[in-house]
Amino acid sequence: MSSLHQSTPRQFSVRSGITLQSDTYGSASSPPVILAHGGGQTRHAWRNTGLLLAEAGFYSICLDLRGHGSSDWCSNGDYRVEAFADDLVDVSEELAAQPVLVGASLGGIAAKIAGGEMNPQLFKSVVLVDITPHMEMDGVEKIVGFMKEHLDEGFSSLED
């Protein structure tokens, strides 16, 4: 197995004082791509994408957002989308080059705020997955309702 297929853990300390965990693939000297997952997911949702990006010559950073996976929980309970966006700004600013940001759902919303409102020069580009620049609130409410239905018991299978 080549070294591209092995992840390297990387931590990011953000200004809120929490530590975000990530798995990285490829060379840190290659163009960076941050992969930000959706709510209810972790960095592991991006593993295959991270591998493919590394094989294509990119440095992929599969990030656990605050309160997800192995990243720290926020002691003051700040899980506003702006807090997730602040974290993306901090992670991006630690990189040697301007990153591409690929964001699914929550990660995409945070990217829109980080790169669209907080710092328009932050990302080389933004790729939105499962989210659009202009959200329909009916659709958002359906997704949030679906997620809330399964808070206590979770899902019985991957297909569910």
CSV table of N, CA, C and O in Angstrom, one decimal, residues 12-20 66 72-76 78-80 82-84 86-87 90:
chain,number,residue,atom,x,y,z
A,12,PHE,N,-5.8,20.8,14.7
A,12,PHE,CA,-5.8,22.3,14.5
A,12,PHE,C,-6.4,22.9,15.8
A,12,PHE,O,-7.5,22.5,16.3
A,13,SER,N,-5.6,23.8,16.4
A,13,SER,CA,-6.1,24.6,17.6
A,13,SER,C,-6.7,25.8,17.1
A,13,SER,O,-6.1,26.6,16.4
A,14,VAL,N,-8.0,26.0,17.4
A,14,VAL,CA,-8.7,27.2,16.9
A,14,VAL,C,-8.9,28.2,18.0
A,14,VAL,O,-8.7,27.9,19.2
A,15,ARG,N,-9.2,29.4,17.7
A,15,ARG,CA,-9.1,30.5,18.6
A,15,ARG,C,-10.1,30.4,19.8
A,15,ARG,O,-10.0,31.0,20.8
A,16,SER,N,-11.2,29.5,19.6
A,16,SER,CA,-12.1,29.3,20.7
A,16,SER,C,-11.5,28.5,21.8
A,16,SER,O,-12.1,28.3,22.9
A,17,GLY,N,-10.3,27.9,21.5
A,17,GLY,CA,-9.6,27.1,22.5
A,17,GLY,C,-9.8,25.6,22.3
A,17,GLY,O,-9.2,24.8,23.1
A,18,ILE,N,-10.6,25.2,21.4
A,18,ILE,CA,-10.9,23.8,21.2
A,18,ILE,C,-9.9,23.3,20.1
A,18,ILE,O,-9.3,24.0,19.4
A,19,THR,N,-9.7,22.0,20.1
A,19,THR,CA,-8.9,21.3,19.1
A,19,THR,C,-9.7,20.5,18.2
A,19,THR,O,-10.6,19.7,18.6
A,20,LEU,N,-9.5,20.7,16.9
A,20,LEU,CA,-10.1,19.9,15.9
A,20,LEU,C,-9.2,18.8,15.3
A,20,LEU,O,-8.0,19.1,15.1
A,66,ARG,N,-16.2,20.9,15.1
A,66,ARG,CA,-16.4,21.0,16.6
A,66,ARG,C,-17.6,20.1,17.0
A,66,ARG,O,-18.7,20.1,16.4
A,72,ASP,N,-12.9,18.3,19.8
A,72,ASP,CA,-13.4,18.7,21.1
A,72,ASP,C,-14.8,19.2,21.0
A,72,ASP,O,-15.2,19.8,20.0
A,73,TRP,N,-15.5,19.0,22.1
A,73,TRP,CA,-16.8,19.7,22.3
A,73,TRP,C,-16.5,21.1,22.8
A,73,TRP,O,-15.5,21.3,23.5
A,74,CYS,N,-17.4,22.0,22.6
A,74,CYS,CA,-17.2,23.4,23.0
A,74,CYS,C,-17.8,23.5,24.4
A,74,CYS,O,-19.0,23.3,24.6
A,75,SER,N,-17.0,23.9,25.3
A,75,SER,CA,-17.4,24.0,26.7
A,75,SER,C,-18.5,25.0,27.0
A,75,SER,O,-19.3,24.8,27.9
A,76,ASN,N,-18.6,26.0,26.2
A,76,ASN,CA,-19.7,27.0,26.4
A,76,ASN,C,-20.9,26.7,25.5
A,76,ASN,O,-21.8,27.5,25.4
A,78,ASP,N,-21.2,26.7,22.2
A,78,ASP,CA,-21.4,27.5,21.0
A,78,ASP,C,-21.3,26.6,19.8
A,78,ASP,O,-20.2,26.3,19.3
A,79,TYR,N,-22.5,26.3,19.3
A,79,TYR,CA,-22.6,25.5,18.0
A,79,TYR,C,-23.4,26.3,17.0
A,79,TYR,O,-24.0,25.7,16.1
A,80,ARG,N,-23.3,27.6,17.0
A,80,ARG,CA,-23.9,28.4,16.0
A,80,ARG,C,-23.1,28.2,14.7
A,80,ARG,O,-21.9,27.8,14.7
A,82,GLU,N,-22.0,30.2,12.8
A,82,GLU,CA,-20.8,31.2,12.7
A,82,GLU,C,-19.6,30.6,13.5
A,82,GLU,O,-18.5,30.9,13.1
A,83,ALA,N,-19.8,29.9,14.5
A,83,ALA,CA,-18.7,29.3,15.2
A,83,ALA,C,-18.0,28.2,14.4
A,83,ALA,O,-16.8,28.1,14.3
A,84,PHE,N,-18.8,27.4,13.6
A,84,PHE,CA,-18.2,26.5,12.7
A,84,PHE,C,-17.4,27.2,11.6
A,84,PHE,O,-16.3,26.8,11.2
A,86,ASP,N,-16.0,30.2,11.9
A,86,ASP,CA,-14.8,30.7,12.5
A,86,ASP,C,-13.7,29.6,12.5
A,86,ASP,O,-12.5,29.9,12.3
A,87,ASP,N,-14.1,28.4,12.9
A,87,ASP,CA,-13.1,27.3,12.9
A,87,ASP,C,-12.5,27.1,11.5
A,87,ASP,O,-11.3,26.8,11.4
A,90,ASP,N,-9.9,29.6,10.9
A,90,ASP,CA,-8.7,29.3,11.6
A,90,ASP,C,-7.9,28.2,11.0
A,90,ASP,O,-6.7,28.3,10.8
